[in-house]
Coordinates of C-alpha atoms in Angstrom, one line a residue:
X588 CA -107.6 -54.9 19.2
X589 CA -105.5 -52.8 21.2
X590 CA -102.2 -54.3 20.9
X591 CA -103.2 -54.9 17.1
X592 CA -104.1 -50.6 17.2
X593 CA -100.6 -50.1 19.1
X594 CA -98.9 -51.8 16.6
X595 CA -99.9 -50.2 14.0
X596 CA -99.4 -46.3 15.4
X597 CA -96.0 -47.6 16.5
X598 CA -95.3 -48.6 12.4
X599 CA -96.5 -45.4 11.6
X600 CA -94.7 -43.9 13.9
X601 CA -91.2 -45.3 13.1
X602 CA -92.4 -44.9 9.0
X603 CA -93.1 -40.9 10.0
X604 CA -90.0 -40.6 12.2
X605 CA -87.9 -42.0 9.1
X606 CA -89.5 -39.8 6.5
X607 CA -88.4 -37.0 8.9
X608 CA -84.8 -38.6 9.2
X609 CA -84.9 -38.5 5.4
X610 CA -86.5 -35.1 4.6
X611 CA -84.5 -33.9 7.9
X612 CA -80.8 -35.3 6.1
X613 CA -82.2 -34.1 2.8
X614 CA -82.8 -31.1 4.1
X615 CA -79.5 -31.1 5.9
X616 CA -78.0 -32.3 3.0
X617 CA -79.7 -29.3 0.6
X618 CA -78.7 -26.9 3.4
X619 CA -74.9 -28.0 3.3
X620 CA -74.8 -28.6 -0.9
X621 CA -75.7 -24.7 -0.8
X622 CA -73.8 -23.0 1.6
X623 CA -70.4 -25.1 1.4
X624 CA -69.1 -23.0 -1.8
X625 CA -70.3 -19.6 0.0
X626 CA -68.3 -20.5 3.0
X627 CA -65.2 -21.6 0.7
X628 CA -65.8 -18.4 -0.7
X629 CA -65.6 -16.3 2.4
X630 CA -61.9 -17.4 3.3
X631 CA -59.0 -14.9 2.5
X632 CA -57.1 -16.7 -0.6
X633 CA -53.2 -16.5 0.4
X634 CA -51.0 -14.9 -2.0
X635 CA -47.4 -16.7 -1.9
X636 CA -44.2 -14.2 -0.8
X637 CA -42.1 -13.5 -3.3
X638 CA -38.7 -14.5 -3.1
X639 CA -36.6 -11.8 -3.2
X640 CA -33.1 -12.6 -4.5
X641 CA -30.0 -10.2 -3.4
X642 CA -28.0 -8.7 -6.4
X643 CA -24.5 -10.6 -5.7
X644 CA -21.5 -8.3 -4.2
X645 CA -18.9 -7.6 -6.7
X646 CA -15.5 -8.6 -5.4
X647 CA -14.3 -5.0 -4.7
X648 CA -17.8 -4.5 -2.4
X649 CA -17.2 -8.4 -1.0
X650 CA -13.5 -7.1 -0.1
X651 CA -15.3 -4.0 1.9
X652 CA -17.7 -6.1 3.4
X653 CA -15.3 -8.5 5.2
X654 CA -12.9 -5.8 5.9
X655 CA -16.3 -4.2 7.8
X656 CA -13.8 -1.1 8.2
X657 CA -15.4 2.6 7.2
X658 CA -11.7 3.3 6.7
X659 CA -11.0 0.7 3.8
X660 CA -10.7 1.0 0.2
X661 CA -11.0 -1.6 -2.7
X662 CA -8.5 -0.6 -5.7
X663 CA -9.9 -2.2 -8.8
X664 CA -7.0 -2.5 -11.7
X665 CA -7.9 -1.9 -15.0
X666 CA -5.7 -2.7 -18.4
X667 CA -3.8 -5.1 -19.7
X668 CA -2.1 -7.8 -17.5
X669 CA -3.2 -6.2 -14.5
X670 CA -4.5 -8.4 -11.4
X671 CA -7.8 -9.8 -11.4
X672 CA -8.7 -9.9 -7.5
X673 CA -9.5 -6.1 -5.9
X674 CA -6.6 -5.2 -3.3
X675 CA -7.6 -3.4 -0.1
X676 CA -6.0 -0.2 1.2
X677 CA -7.0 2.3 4.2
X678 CA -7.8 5.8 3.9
X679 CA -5.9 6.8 6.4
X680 CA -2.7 6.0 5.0
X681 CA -0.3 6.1 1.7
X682 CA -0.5 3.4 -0.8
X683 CA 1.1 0.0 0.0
X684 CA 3.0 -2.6 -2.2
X685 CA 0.5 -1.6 -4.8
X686 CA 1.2 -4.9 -7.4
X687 CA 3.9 -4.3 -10.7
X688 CA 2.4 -6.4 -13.6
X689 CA 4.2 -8.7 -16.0
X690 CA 3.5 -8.6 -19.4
X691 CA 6.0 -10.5 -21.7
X692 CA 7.6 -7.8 -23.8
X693 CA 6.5 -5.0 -22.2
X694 CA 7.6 -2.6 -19.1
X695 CA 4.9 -1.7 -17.0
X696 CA 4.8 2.7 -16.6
X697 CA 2.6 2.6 -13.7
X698 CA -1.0 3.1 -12.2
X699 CA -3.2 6.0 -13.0
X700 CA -6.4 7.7 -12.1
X701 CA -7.7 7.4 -15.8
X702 CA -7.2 5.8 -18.3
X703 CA -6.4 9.0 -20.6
X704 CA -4.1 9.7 -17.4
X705 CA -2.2 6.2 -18.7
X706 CA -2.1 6.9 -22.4
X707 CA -0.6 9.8 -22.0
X708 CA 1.8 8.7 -19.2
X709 CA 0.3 11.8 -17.1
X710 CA 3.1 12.0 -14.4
X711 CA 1.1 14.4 -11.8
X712 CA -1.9 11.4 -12.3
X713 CA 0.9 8.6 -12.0
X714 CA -0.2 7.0 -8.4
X715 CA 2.3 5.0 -6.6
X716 CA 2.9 4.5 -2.5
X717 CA 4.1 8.1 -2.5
X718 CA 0.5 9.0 -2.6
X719 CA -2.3 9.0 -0.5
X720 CA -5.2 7.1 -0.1
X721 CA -8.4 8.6 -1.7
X722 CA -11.6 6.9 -2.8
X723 CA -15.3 7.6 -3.7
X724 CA -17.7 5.1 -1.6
X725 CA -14.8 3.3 -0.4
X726 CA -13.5 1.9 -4.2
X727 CA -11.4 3.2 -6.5
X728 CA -10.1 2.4 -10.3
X729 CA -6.5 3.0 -11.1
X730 CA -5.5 2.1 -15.2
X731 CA -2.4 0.4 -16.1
X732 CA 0.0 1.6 -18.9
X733 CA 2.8 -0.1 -20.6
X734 CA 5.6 0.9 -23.1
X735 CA 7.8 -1.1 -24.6
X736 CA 11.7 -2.4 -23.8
X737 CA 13.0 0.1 -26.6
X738 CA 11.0 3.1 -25.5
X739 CA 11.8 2.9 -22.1
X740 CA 15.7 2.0 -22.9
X741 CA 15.8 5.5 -24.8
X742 CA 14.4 7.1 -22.6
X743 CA 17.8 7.3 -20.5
X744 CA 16.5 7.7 -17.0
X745 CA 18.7 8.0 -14.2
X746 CA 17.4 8.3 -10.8
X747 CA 18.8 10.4 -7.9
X748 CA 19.1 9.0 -4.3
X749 CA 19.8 12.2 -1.9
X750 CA 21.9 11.6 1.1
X751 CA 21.1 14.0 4.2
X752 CA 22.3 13.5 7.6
X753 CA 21.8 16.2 10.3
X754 CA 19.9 19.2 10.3
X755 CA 20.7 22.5 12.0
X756 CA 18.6 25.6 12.4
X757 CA 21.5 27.9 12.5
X758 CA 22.3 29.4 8.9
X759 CA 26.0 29.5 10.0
X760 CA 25.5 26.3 10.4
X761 CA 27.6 23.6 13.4
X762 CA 31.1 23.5 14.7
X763 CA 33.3 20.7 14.4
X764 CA 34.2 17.6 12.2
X765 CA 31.0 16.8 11.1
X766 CA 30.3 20.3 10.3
X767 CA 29.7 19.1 6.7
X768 CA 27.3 16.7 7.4
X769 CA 24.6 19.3 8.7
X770 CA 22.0 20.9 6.3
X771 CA 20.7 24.0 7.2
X772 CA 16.9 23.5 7.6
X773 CA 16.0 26.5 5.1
X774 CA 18.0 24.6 2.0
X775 CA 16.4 21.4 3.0
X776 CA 12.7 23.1 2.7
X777 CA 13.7 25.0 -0.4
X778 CA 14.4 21.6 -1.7
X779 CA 11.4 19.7 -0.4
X780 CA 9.2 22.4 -1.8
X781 CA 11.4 22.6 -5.3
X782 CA 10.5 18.9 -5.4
X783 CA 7.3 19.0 -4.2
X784 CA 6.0 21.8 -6.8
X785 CA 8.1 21.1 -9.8
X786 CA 6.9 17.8 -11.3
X787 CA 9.1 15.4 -9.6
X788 CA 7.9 11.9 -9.5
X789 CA 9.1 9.4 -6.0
X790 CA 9.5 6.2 -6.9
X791 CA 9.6 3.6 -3.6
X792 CA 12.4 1.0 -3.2
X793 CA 10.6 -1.5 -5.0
X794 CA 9.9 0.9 -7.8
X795 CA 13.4 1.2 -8.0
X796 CA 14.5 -2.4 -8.0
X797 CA 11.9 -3.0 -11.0
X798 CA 13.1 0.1 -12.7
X799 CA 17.2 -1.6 -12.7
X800 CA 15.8 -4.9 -13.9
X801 CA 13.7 -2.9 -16.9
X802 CA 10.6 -4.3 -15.7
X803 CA 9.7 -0.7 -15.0
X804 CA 9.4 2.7 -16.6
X805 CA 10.1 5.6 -14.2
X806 CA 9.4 9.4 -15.3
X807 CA 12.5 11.2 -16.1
X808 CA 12.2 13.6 -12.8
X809 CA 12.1 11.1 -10.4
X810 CA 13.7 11.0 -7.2
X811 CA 14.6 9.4 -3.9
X812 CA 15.1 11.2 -0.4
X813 CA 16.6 9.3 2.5
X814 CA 18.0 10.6 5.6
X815 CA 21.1 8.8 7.5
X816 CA 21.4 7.9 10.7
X817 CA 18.2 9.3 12.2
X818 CA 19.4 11.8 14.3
X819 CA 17.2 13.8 16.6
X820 CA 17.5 16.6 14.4
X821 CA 15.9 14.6 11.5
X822 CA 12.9 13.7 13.9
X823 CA 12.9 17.5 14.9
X824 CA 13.7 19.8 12.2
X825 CA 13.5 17.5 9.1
X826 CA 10.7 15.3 9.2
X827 CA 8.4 17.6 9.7
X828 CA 9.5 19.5 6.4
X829 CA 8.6 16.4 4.8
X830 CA 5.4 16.3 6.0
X831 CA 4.6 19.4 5.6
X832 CA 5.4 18.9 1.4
X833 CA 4.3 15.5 1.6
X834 CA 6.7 14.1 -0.3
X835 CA 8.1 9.9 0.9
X836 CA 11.6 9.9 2.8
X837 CA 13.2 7.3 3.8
X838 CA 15.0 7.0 7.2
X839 CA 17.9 4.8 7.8
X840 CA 17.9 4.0 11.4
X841 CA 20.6 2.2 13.4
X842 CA 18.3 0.3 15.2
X843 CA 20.7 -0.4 18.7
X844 CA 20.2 3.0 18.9
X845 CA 17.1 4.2 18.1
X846 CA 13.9 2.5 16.8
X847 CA 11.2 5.1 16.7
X848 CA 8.0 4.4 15.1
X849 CA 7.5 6.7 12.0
X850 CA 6.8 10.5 12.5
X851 CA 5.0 10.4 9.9
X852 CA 3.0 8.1 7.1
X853 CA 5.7 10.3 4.8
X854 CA 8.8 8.4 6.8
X855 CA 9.8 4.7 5.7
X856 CA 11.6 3.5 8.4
X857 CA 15.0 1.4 7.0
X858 CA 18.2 -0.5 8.3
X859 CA 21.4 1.2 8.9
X860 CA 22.2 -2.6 10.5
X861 CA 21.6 -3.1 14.2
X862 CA 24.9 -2.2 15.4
X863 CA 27.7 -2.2 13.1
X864 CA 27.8 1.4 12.9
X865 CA 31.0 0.9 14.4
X866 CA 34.7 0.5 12.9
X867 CA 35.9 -2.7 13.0
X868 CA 40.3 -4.0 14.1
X869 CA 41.2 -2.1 10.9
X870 CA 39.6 1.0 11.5
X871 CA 36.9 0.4 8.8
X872 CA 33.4 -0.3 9.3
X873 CA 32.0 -3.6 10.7
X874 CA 30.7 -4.6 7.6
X875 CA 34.4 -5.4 5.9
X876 CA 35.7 -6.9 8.9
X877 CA 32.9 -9.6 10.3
X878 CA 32.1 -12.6 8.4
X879 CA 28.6 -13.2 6.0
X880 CA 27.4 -14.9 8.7
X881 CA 28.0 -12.0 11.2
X882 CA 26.9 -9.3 9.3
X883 CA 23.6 -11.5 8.1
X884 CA 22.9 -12.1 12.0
X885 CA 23.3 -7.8 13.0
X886 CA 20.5 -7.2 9.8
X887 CA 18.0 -9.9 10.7
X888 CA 18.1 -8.1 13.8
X889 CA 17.8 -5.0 12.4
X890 CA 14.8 -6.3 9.9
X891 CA 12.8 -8.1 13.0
X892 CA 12.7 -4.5 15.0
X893 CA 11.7 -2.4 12.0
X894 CA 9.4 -5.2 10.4
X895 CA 10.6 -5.2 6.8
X896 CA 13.9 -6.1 4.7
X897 CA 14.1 -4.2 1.2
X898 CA 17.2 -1.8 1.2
X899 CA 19.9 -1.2 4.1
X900 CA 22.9 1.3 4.0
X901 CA 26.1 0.8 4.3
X902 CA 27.8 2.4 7.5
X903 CA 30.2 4.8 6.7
X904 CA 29.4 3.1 2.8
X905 CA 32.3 0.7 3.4
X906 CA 31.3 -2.7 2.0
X907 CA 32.9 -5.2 -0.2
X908 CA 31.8 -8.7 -1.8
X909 CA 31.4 -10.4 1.6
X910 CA 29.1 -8.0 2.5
X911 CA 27.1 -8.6 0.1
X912 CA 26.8 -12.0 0.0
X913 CA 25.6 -10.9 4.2
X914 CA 23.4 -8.4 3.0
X915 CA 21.6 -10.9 0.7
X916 CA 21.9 -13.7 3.0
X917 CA 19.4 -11.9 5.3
X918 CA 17.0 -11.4 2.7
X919 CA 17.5 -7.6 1.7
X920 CA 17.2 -6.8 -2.3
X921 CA 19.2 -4.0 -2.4
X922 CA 22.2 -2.0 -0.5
X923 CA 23.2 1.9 -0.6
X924 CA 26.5 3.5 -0.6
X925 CA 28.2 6.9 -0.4
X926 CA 29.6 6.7 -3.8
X927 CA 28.4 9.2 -6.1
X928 CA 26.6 9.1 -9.6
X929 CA 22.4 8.5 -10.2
X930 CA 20.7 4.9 -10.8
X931 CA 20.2 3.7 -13.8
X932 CA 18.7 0.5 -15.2
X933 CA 21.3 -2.3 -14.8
X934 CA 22.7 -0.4 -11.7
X935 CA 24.0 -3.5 -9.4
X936 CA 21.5 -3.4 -6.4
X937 CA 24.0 -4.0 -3.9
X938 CA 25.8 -0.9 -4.8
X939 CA 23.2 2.0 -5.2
X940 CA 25.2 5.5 -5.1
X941 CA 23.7 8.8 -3.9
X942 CA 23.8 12.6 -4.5
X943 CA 25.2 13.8 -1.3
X944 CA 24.0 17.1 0.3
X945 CA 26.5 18.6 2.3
X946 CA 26.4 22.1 4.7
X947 CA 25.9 25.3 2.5
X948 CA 24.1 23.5 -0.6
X949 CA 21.3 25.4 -1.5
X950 CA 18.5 25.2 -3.9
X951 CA 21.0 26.2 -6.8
X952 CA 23.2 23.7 -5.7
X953 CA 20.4 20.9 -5.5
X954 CA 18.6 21.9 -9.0
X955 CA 22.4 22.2 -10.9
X956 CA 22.4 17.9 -9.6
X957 CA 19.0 16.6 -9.7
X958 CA 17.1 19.2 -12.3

């Protein structure tokens, strides 16, 4: 009876101990089933970060940001047949080898700061590498004009190249042969500032050399300063004139002798050759006694020391066919002599003449050739 009374407590035993598994696990279950969703609930629901996509650079800001250069500029061309691609220029300096458009049966008159400017051929808005470097946020717009071969064929332009040499501050002026060759510094400001103040337009060399082949229309006042030699009197007395008008010159430097960088962004610094400022076994200049060859070897010289080829002058302006074929052979466009008259369009490049300004040519004397 007592194993038989054992037995059965231990069945009811297990059978209670399972109905408390059961109720436990239903109760766990119940306990679970209820507070699962609250607990779901109670965790922060993540909202996704936006992707933010950057507003693409237009060229003329891409052309800043690479440049990474508070100094630079992107120029944006506007008008027909002008260049697609932004070009970068510096603040700090004049325009350089802004572009000169193609269009087939058209000449190209120029860049300007509107576009009214360009319709109505504005000259004092006309913007070439004579001017200086302005923009607003670091970009600016210029507007293209054009006129036709007709128009700017009756138009008649003819260009004047002045000649100067030395400079003196004495109004009696120098002593000797080369007397002559010596402007008294007050003419040469009264003609910087005539220029400067009375409308004239200064075209660069490769103005010019599109201006000859018609590709390009040049305002009627237009005009071309250059300086021979560069003498220390240019570097003293003259360019600084210059500068002080800002107005382009050109100096044409022998380069054996001298090779100074610019005195200013106003100065272009051009060959006079290396060294064949010299007279040759006839008594002329080098450049009608040596060979093609010869000459070609003195102005790559000259080019490699100064950095550009575009126009030279002739020494003493004594040249002749062979010197020509030198001058081209070293990769120069164009050529300047002492022979007087004005460029016009069909001038041969190789033979540009000057206005020459001489001791005791005032302002008078300057307006009576140029206007």
């Amino acid at each position: 009876m007592a194993s038989g009374g054992r037995r059965r407590g231990g069945v009811a035993g297990i059978i209670i101990a399972a109905v408390i598994v059961v109720v436990g696990g239903g109760f766990t279950a119940y306990v679970w089933l209820n507070h699962a969703p609250a607990e779901a609930e109670a965790k922060p629901t993540r909202t996704p970060t936006p992707v933010v996509t950057p507003t693409p650079l237009t060229p003329a800001e891409q052309l800043i940001a690479d440049a990474d250069d508070p100094l630079a500029c992107a120029v944006t061309f506007t008008g027909e047949g002008v260049p697609a691609d932004p070009q970068l220029q510096r603040q700090d300096g004049l325009y350089q080898a802004l572009p000169i458009p193609a269009v087939a049966g058209r000449v190209f008159a120029g860049w300007y700061a509107t576009a009214a400017d360009a319709a109505a051929y504005t000259v004092a808005a006309r913007v070439n590498g004579a001017d200086p470097v302005v923009c607003d946020q670091q970009q600016v717009e210029l507007f293209a004009a054009w006129k036709t071969p007709e128009q700017n064929t009756a138009e008649g332009v003819q260009v004047p190249i002045l000649m100067y040499h030395q400079f003196t501050a004495n109004p009696e002026g120098e002593s000797g042969w080369l007397r002559g060759n010596y402007a008294y510094i007050g003419d040469f400001d009264a003609h910087m500032n005539h220029i400067a103040t009375t409308g004239f337009y200064l075209p660069t060399w490769d103005e010019l050399s599109a201006f000859i082949d018609g590709r390009l229309s040049l305002p009627a006042r237009s005009v071309i300063i250059t300086d021979d030699d560069a003498d220390q009197t240019w570097f003293d007395l003259g360019a600084p004139v210059v500068a002080a008008h800002n107005l382009l010159a050109t100096s044409f430097m022998v380069t054996a002798y001298r090779s100074d960088p610019p005195p200013s962004i106003h100065v272009l610094r051009r060959s006079h050759t290396h060294d064949m400022h010299k007279a040759g076994d006839n008594g002329d200049g080098l450049m009608v006694n040596w060979t093609a060859d010869q000459i070609a070897a003195d102005l790559n010289l000259s080019g490699d020391t100064l950095g550009v080829r575009e126009v030279i002058a002739y020494p003493f302006g004594h040249y002749n066919d062979t010197a020509k074929q030198g001058v081209t052979q070293a990769g120069y466009e164009m050529a300047r002599t002492i022979e007087p008259g004005f460029v016009t369009i069909g001038t041969d490049k190789l033979a540009l003449p000057v206005v020459r300004i001489d001791y005791g040519m005032g302002l008078d004397a300057l307006v009576s050739r140029i206007g």
